[in-house]
Coordinates of C-alpha atoms in Angstrom, one line a residue:
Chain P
X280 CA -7.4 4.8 7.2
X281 CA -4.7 2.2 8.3
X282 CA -1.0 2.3 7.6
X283 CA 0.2 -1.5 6.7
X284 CA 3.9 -2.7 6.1
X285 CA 6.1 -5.2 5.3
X286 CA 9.8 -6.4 4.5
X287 CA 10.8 -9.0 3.4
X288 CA 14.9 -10.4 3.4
X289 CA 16.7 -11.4 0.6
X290 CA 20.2 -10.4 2.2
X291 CA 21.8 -11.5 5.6
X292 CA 22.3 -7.8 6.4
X293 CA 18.5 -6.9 6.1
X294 CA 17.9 -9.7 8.1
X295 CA 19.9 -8.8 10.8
X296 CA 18.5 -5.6 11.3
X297 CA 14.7 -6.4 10.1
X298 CA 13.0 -5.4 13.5
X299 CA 15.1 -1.9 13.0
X300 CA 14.2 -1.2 9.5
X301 CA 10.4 -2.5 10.1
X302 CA 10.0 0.0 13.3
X303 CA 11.4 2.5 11.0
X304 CA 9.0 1.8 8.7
X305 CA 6.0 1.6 11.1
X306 CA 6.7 5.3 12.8
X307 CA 6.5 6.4 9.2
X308 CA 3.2 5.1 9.0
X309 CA 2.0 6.6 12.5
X310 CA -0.1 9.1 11.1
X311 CA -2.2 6.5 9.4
X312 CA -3.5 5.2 12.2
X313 CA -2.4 6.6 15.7
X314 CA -4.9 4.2 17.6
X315 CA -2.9 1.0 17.8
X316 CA 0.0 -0.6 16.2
X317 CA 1.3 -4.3 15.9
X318 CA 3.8 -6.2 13.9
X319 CA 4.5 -10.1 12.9
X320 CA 8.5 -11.1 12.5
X321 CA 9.5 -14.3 11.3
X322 CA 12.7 -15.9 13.5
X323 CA 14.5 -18.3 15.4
X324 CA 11.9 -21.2 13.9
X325 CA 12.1 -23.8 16.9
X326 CA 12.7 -27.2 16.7
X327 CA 10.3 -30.4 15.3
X328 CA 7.9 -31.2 17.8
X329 CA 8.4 -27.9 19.6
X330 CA 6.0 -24.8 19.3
X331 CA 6.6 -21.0 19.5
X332 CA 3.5 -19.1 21.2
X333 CA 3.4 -15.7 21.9
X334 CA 1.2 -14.9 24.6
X335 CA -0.5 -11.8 25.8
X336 CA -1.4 -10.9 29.7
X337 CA -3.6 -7.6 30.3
X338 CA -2.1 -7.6 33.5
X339 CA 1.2 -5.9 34.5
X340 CA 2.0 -8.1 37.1
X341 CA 2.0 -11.0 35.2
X342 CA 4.3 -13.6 36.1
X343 CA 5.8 -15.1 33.3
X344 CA 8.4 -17.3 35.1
X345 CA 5.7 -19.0 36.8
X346 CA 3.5 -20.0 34.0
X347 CA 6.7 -21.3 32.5
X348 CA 7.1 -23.7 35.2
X349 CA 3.7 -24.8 35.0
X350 CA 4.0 -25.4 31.2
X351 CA 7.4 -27.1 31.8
X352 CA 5.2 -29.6 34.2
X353 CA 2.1 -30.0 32.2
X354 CA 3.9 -30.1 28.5
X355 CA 7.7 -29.4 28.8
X356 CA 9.0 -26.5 28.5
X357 CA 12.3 -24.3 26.9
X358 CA 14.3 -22.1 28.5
X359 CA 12.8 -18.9 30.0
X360 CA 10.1 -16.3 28.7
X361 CA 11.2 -13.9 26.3
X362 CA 9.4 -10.7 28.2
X363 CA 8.6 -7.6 25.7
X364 CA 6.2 -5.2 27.5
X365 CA 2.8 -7.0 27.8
X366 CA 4.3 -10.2 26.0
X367 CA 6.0 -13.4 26.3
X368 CA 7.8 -15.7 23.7
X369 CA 7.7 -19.1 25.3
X370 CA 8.8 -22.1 23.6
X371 CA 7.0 -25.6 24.5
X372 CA 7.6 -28.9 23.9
X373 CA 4.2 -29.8 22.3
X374 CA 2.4 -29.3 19.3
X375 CA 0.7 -26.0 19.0
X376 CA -3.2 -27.4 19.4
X377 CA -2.0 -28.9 22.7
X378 CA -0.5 -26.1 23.6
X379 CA -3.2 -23.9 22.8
X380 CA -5.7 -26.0 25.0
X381 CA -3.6 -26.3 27.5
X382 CA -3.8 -22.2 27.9
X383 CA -7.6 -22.1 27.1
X384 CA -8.5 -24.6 29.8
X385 CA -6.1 -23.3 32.8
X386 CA -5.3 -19.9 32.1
X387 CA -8.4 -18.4 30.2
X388 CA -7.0 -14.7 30.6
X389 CA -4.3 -15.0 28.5
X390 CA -4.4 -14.6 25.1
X391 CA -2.2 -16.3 22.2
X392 CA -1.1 -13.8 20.2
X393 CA 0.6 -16.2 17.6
X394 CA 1.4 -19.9 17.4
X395 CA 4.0 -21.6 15.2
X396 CA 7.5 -22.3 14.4
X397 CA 8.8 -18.8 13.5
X398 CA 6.4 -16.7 13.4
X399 CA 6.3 -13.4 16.7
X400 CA 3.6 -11.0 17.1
X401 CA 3.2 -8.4 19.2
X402 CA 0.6 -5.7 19.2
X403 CA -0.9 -3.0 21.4
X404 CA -3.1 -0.2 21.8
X405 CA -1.5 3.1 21.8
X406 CA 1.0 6.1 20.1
X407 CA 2.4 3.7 17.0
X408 CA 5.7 5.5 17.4
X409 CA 6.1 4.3 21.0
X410 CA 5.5 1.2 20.8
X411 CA 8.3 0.8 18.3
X412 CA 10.3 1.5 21.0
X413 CA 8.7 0.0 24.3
X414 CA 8.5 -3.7 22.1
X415 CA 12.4 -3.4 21.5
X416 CA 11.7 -4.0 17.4
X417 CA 15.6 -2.5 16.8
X418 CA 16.9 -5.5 18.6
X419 CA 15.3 -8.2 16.3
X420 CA 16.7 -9.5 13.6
X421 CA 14.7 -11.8 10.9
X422 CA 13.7 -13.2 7.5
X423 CA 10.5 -10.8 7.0
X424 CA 8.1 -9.0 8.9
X425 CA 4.6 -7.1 8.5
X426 CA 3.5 -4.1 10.4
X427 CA 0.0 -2.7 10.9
X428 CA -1.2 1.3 12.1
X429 CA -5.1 0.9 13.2
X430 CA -7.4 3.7 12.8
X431 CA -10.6 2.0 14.1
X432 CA -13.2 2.6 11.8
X433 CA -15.4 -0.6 12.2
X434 CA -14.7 -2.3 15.9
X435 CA -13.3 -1.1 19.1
X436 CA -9.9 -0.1 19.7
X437 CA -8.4 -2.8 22.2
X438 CA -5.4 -4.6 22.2
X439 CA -7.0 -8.0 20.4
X440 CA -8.7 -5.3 18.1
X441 CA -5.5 -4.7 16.6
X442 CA -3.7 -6.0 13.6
X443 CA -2.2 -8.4 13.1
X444 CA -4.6 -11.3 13.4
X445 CA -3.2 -15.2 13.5
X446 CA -6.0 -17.8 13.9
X447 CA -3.7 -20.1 12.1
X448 CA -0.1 -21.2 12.2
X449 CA 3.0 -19.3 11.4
X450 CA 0.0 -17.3 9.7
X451 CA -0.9 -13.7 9.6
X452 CA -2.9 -11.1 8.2
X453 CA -2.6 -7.1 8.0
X454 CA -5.2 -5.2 6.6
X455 CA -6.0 -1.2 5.2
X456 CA -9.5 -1.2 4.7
X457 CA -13.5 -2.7 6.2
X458 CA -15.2 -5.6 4.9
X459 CA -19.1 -6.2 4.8
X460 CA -19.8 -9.6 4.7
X461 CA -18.0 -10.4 7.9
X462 CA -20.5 -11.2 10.4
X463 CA -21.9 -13.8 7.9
X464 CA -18.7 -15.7 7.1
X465 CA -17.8 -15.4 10.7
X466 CA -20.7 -17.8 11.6
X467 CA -20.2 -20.2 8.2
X468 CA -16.1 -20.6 9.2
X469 CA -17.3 -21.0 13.0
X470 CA -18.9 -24.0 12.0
X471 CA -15.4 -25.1 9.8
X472 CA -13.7 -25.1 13.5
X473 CA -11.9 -21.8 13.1
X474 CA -11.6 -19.6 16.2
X475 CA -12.2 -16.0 16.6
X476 CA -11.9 -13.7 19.6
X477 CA -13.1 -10.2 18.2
X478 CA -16.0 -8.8 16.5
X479 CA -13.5 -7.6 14.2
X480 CA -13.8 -7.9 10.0
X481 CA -10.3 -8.4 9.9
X482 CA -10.0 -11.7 11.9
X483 CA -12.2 -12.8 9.4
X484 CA -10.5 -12.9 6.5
X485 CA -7.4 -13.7 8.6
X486 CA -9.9 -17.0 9.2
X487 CA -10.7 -17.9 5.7
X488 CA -7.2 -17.8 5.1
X489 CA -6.5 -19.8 8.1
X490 CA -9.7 -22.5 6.9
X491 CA -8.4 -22.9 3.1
X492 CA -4.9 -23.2 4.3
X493 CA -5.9 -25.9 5.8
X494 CA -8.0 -27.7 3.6
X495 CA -4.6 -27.9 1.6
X496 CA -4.7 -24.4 -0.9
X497 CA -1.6 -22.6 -1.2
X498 CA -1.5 -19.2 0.0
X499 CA -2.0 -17.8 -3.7
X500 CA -5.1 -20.1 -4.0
X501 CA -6.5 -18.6 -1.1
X502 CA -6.0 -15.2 -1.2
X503 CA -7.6 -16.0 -4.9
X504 CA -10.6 -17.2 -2.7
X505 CA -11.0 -13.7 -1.0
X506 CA -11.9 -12.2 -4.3
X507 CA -15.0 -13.9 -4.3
X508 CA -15.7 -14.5 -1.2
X509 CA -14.9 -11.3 0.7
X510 CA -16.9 -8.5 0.3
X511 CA -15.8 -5.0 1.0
X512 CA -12.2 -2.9 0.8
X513 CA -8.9 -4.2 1.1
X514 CA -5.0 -4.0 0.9
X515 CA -4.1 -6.9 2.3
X516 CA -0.3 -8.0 3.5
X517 CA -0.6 -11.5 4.9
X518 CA 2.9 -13.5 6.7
X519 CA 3.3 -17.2 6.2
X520 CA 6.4 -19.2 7.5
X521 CA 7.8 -18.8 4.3
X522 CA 7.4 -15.5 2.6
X523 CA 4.4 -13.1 2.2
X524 CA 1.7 -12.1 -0.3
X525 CA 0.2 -8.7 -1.2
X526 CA -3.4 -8.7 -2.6
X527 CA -6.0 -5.3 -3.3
X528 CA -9.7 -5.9 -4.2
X529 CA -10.8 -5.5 -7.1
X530 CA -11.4 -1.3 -6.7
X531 CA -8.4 -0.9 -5.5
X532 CA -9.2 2.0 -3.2
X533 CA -6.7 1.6 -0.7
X534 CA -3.0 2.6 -1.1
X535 CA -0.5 0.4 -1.4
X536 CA 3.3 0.9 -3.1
X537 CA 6.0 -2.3 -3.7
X538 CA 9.3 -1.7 -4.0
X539 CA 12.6 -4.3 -4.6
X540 CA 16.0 -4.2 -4.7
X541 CA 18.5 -7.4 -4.2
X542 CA 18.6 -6.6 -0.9
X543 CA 15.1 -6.8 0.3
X544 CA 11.2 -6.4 -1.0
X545 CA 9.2 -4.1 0.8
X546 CA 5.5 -2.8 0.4
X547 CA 3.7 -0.2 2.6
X548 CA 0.3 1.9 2.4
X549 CA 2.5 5.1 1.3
X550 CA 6.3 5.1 -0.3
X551 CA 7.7 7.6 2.6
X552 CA 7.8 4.0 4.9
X553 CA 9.6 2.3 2.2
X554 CA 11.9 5.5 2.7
X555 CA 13.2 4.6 5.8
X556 CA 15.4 1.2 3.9
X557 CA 18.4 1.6 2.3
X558 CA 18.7 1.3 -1.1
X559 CA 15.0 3.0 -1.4
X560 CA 16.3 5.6 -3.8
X561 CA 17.4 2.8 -6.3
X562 CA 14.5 0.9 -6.1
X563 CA 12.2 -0.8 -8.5
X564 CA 9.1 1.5 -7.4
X565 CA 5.6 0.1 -8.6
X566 CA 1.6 0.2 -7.7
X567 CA 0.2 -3.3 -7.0
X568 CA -2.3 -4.1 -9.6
X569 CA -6.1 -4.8 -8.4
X570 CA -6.9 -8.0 -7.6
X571 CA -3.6 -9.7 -8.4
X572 CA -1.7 -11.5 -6.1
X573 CA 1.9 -10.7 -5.7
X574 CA 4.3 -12.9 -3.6
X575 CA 7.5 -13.7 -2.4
X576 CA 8.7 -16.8 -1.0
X577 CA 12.1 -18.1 0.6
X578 CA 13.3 -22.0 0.3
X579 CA 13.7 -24.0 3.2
X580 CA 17.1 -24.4 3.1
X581 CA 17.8 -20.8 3.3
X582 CA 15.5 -20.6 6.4
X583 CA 17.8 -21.5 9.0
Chain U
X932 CA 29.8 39.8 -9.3
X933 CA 30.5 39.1 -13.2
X934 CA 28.4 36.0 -12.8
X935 CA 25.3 35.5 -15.2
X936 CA 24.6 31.8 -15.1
X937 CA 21.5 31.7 -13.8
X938 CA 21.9 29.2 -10.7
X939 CA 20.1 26.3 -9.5
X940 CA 19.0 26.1 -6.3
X941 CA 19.3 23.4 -4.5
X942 CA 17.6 22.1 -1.4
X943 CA 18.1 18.9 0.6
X944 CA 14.5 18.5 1.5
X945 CA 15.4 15.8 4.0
X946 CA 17.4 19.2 6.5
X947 CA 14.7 22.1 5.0
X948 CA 11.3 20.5 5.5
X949 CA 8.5 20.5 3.4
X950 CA 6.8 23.6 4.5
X951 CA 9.9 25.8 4.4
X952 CA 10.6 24.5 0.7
X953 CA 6.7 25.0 -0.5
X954 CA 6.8 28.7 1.4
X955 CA 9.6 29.3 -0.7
X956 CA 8.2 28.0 -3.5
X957 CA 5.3 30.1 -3.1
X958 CA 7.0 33.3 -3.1
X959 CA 8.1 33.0 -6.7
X960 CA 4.2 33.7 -7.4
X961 CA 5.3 37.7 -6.7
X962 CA 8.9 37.6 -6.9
X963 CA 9.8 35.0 -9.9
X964 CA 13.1 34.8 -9.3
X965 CA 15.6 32.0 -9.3
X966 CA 14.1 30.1 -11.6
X967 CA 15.8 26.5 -11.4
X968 CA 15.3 24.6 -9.0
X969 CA 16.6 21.2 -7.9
X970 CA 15.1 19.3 -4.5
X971 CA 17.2 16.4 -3.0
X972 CA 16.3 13.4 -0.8
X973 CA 12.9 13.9 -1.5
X974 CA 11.8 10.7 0.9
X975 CA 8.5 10.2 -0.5
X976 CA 6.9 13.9 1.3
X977 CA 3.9 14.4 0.0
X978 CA 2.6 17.6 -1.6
X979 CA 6.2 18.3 -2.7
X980 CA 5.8 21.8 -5.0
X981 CA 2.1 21.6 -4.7
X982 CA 0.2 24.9 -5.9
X983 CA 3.2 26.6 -7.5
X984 CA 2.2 30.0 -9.6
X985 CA 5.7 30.6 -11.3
X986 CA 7.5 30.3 -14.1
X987 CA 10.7 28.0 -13.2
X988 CA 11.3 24.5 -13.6
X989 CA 12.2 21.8 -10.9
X990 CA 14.1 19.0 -10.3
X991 CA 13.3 16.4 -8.0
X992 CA 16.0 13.7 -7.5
X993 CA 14.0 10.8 -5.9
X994 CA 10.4 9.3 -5.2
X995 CA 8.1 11.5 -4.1
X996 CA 4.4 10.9 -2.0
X997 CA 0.6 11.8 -2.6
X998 CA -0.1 15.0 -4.9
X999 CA 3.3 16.3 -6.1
X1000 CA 2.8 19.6 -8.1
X1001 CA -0.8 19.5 -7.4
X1002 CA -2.7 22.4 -8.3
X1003 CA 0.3 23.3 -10.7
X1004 CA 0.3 26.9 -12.5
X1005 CA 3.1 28.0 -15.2
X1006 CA 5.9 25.8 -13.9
X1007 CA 7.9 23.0 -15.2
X1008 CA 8.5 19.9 -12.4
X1009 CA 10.4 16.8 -13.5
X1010 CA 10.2 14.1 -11.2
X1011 CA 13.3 12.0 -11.0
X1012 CA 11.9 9.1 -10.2
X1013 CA 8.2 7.6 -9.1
X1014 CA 5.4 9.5 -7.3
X1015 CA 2.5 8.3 -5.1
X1016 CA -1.5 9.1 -5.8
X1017 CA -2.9 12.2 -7.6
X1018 CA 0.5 14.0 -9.0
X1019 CA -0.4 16.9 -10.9
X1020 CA -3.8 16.9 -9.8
X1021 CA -5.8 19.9 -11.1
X1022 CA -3.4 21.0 -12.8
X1023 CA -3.9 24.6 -14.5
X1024 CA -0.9 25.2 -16.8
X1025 CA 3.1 24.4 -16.6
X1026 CA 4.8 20.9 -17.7
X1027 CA 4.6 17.8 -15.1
X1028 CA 7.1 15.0 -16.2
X1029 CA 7.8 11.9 -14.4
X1030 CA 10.5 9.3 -14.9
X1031 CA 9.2 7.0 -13.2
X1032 CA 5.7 5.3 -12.7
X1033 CA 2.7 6.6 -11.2
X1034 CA 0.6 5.7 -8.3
X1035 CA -3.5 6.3 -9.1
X1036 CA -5.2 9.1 -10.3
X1037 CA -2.6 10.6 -12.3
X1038 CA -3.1 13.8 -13.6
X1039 CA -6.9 13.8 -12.1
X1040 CA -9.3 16.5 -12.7
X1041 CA -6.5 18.7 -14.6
X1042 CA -8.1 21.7 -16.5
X1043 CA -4.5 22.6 -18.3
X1044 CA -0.7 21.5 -18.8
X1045 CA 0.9 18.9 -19.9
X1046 CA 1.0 15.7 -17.8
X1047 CA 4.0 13.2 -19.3
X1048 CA 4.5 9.4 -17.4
X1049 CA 7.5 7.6 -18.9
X1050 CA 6.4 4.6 -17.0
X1051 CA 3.3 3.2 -16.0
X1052 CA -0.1 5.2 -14.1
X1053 CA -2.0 3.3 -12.3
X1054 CA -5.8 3.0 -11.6
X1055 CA -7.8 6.1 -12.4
X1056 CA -5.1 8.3 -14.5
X1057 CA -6.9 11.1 -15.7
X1058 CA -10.3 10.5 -13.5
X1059 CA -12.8 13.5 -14.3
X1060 CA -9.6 15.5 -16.6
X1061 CA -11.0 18.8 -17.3
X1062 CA -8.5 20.0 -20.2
X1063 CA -5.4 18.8 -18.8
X1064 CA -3.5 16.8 -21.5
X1065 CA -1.3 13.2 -20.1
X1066 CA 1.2 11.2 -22.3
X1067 CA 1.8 8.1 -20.5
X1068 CA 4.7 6.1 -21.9
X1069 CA 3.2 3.0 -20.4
X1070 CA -0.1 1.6 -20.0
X1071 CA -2.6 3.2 -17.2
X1072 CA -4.8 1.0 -15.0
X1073 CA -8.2 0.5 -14.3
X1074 CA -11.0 3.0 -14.3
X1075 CA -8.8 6.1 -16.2
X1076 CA -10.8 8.9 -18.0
X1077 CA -13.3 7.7 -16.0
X1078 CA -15.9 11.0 -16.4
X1079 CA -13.6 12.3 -18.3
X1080 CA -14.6 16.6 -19.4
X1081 CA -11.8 17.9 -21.7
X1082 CA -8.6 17.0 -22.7
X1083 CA -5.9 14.0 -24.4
X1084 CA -5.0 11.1 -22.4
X1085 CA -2.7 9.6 -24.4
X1086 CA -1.6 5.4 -23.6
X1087 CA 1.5 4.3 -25.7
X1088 CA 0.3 0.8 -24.0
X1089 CA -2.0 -0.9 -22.5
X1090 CA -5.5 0.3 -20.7
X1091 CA -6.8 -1.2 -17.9
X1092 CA -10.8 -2.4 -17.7
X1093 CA -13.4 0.5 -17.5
X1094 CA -11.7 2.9 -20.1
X1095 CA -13.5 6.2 -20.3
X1096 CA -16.5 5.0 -18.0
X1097 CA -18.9 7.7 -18.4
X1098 CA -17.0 9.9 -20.5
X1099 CA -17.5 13.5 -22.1
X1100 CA -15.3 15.4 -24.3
X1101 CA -12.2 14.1 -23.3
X1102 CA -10.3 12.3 -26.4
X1103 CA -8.3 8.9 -25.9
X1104 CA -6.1 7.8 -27.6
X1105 CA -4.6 4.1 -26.9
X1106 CA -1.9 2.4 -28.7
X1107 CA -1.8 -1.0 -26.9
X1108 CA -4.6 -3.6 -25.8
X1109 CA -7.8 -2.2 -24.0
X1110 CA -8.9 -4.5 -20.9
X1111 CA -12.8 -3.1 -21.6
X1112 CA -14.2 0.0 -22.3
X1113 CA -16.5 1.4 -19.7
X1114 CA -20.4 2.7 -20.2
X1115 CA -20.3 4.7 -22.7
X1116 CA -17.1 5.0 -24.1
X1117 CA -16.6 3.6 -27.9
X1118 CA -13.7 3.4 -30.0
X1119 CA -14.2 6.3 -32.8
X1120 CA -12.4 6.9 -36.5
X1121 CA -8.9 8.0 -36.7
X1122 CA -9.0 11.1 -38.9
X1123 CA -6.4 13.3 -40.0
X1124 CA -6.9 15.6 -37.4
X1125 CA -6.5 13.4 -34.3
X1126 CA -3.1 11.7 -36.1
X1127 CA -2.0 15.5 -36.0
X1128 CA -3.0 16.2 -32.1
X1129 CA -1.4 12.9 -31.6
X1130 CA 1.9 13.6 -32.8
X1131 CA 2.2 17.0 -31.5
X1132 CA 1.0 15.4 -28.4
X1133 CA 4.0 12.6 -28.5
X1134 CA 6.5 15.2 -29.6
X1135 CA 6.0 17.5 -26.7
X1136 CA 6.2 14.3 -24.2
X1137 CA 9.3 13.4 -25.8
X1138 CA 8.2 10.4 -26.8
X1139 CA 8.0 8.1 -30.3
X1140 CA 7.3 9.0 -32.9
X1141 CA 5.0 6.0 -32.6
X1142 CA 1.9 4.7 -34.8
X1143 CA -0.7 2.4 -34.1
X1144 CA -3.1 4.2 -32.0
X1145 CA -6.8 3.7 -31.7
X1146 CA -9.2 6.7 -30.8
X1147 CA -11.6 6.6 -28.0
X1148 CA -14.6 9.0 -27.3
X1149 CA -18.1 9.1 -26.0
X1150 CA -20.8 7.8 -27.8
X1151 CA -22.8 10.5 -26.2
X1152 CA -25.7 8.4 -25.0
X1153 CA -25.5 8.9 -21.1
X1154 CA -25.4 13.3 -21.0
X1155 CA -28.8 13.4 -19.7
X1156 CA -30.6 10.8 -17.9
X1157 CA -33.1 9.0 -20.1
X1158 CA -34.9 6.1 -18.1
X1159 CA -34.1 3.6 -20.9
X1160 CA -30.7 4.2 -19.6
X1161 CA -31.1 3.6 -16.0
X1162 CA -29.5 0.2 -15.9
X1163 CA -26.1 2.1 -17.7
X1164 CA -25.5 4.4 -15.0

């Protein structure tokens, strides 16, 4: 059992408060898995030629201020880190492959949580209901968000164990459910180029997302791609720069509940997450079909 | 004290709590008494009235979460708006309605009662339905009746792929498109008798009248295992 979430704006007063109406969301779904909790929001996109990381330091003395002013001599640099807990939102002057490099080659214990131009994410092992409030999520305002519960059925429960995963850009992927075939397509999109750091079945469909992304599918075509290729159970709620996608398997096994008003769309593993919004009550209430893909997407202009 | 209205009694789940409203509930198995009922702010809670033995009749003003009115006995619930998995499930006796749609498994492994969707059910409505009858004023999803015992499911649209799947002596009865039938389960003659069950079926749910209905049943080739069979199971 997992408990997965997300929101997505279509007004500027659910944007302002999205980290506040996600974390309420989220404790809702703290019973669903009480092992780890982590969310994706989608804000501030930075500037052409600049990248977004959010980077991850197991230790708690980590000084931020100084990696900053190595990046700000090896790549340029923004402004100061943005510190949440065991995080850091630091903006570079570089493209994110660069970037990414950069950190793999000097600074090998840190992790990227997420790379791109908007997209945040911040995850961590523990009480789901705390970490709503240690992260600050009431503070941050967006244009959509996911959230993710872990009860660790199939790998370990770290830190990088937990949801959500992001091997590619502005990209991310929250799952309820355990896939099969994920030691096998592991090794076939190893040899594609795409990067994993867990044992975990999740990252892998987060990857073959990530790999037919960038062979130039849309994210529809792609998640079309998991029917076949994936084998095993799934809810899936998966970020992309733009908007976000909701897709069960063909069984359809594991919960999941959409809900819209004009204010926002919202889907969650169970409706008493969906709840916690405003407008719930008057909501268009429905059960995701199997095997369809639903989506929502924002233009460009209305990004900024 | 020249009142004799029976009142309603309300409760604002979101201040009471869902224990303290089902313990209440529960009472009216020995003491029957009031006998309307009307729950606010529901929130989603799951098991909201679950294994009630009364008979009174309930309001719920809102969405509600997994197995509302579960295990049902005698009473009348209305549901005011959508519900999450297995409302009604194994239901005995009493009246479930629901305004809204339903999550999956709808009304599964009923033995009694009447089950009434306005809107859609999802995957699984009716899964292994023992007697329990459902009107669904929508179209149900994939898998329903699936080893279906006993009972009516009744579809006023469309069916989702696997209809009936291993069926028994449940009777179907769908009045829109059917994705696919599942092993087992063939469409059978309308006669006389199931346009009657139909309509008194319709008319109880409030619903139509309404015509075009096809029957479904078993073909009653998978009761006991037969190796020919094997690759059907």
């Amino acid at each position: 059992m997992c408990g997965i979430v997300g929101l997505f704006s279509k007004s500027p007063d659910t944007g302002a408060k999205l980290g506040h109406h996600l974390g309420a969301m989220l404790t809702q779904m703290a019973e669903r898995g009480p092992d780890s909790a982590g969310v994706a929001i989608y804000r501030d996109a930075v500037a052409p030629g600049q990248t977004k990381l959010c980077l991850h330091s197991d230790d708690p003395h980590q000084h931020w201020g100084a990696l900053c002013d190595e990046l700000r001599d090896a790549l340029g640099c923004e402004g100061e880190p943005e510190v949440r807990v065991s995080h850091a939102l630091i903006v570079v002057d570089s493209d994110a492959e660069t970037a990414e490099r950069w950190l793999r080659d000097t600074h090998p214990e840190l992790r990227a949580m997420s790379a791109g131009e908007s997209i945040e994410i911040y995850k961590e092992k523990g009480d789901p209901a705390e970490f709503v409030v240690r992260f600050g999520l009431d503070e941050l305002a967006g244009s959509h968000a996911l959230g993710h519960t872990r009860m660790a059925t199939e790998s370990r429960v770290t830190t990088e164990h937990s949801h959500p995963f992001s091997p590619g850009l502005d990209l991310c992927l929250v799952h309820n459910g355990s896939l099969s075939n994920h030691n096998e397509l592991r090794r076939e999109l190893r040899r594609e180029g795409i990067r994993f750091g867990t044992d975990n079945d999740t990252e892998v469909a987060a990857g073959y997302l990530t790999w037919r992304l960038a062979a130039g599918a849309t994210i529809e075509e792609a998640l079309d791609g998991c029917l076949s290729a994936l084998d095993g159970f799934y809810t899936f709620a998966v970020g992309t720069r733009d908007g976000f996608a909701v897709l069960r398997d063909p069984f359809a096994c594991k919960p999941a509940v959409l809900a819209e008003t004009d204010e926002w769309v919202a889907m969650a593993s169970e409706f008493r997450a969906i709840a916690a919004l405003p407008g719930a009550a008057d909501a268009t209430v429905w059960e995701p079909a199997p095997a369809e893909i639903y989506s929502w997407r924002r233009e460009r202009a209305l990004v900024a | 004290m020249s009142a004799t209205v029976a009142a309603v009694e309300e409760i604002d789940l979101a201040g009471v709590g869902l224990r303290e409203l089902n313990s209440r509930l529960h009472e009216l198995a020995t003491t029957g008494e009031p006998r309307h009922w009307r729950v606010r702010n529901p929130g989603g809670e799951h098991a909201i009235a679950a294994g009630l033995d009364a008979d009174i009749e309930i309001d719920i003003d809102g969405h509600v979460g997994y197995y509302c009115a579960g295990m049902n006995k005698r009473a009348t619930v209305r549901i005011h708006g959508m519900c999450g998995v297995g409302v009604a499930e194994n239901m005995m006796s009493g009246t479930v309605i629901v305004d809204g749609n339903a999550s999956a498994a709808a009304g599964a492994t009923g033995r009694g009662g009447l089950l009434v969707v306005r809107g859609d059910a999802a995957g699984r409505c009716g899964i292994s339905m023992k007697g329990i009858d459902i009107v669904v004023g929508g179209s149900v999803g994939h898998m329903s009746a699936f080893m279906a015992q006993r009972g009516r499911l009744v579809v006023c649209g469309d069916a989702g792929d696997g209809l009936g799947d291993s069926l028994y002596e449940a009777r179907l009865y769908v009045r829109g498109e059917v994705a696919g039938l599942g092993a087992d389960c063939v469409e059978k003659e309308m006669r006389p008798e199931h346009e009657a069950e139909l309509g008194e079926l319709l008319a109880r749910a409030g619903i139509g009248p309404l015509d075009g209905f096809r029957r479904f049943g078993s073909a009653r080739a998978l009761y006991n295992f037969h190796r020919d069979n094997a690759a059907a199971y």
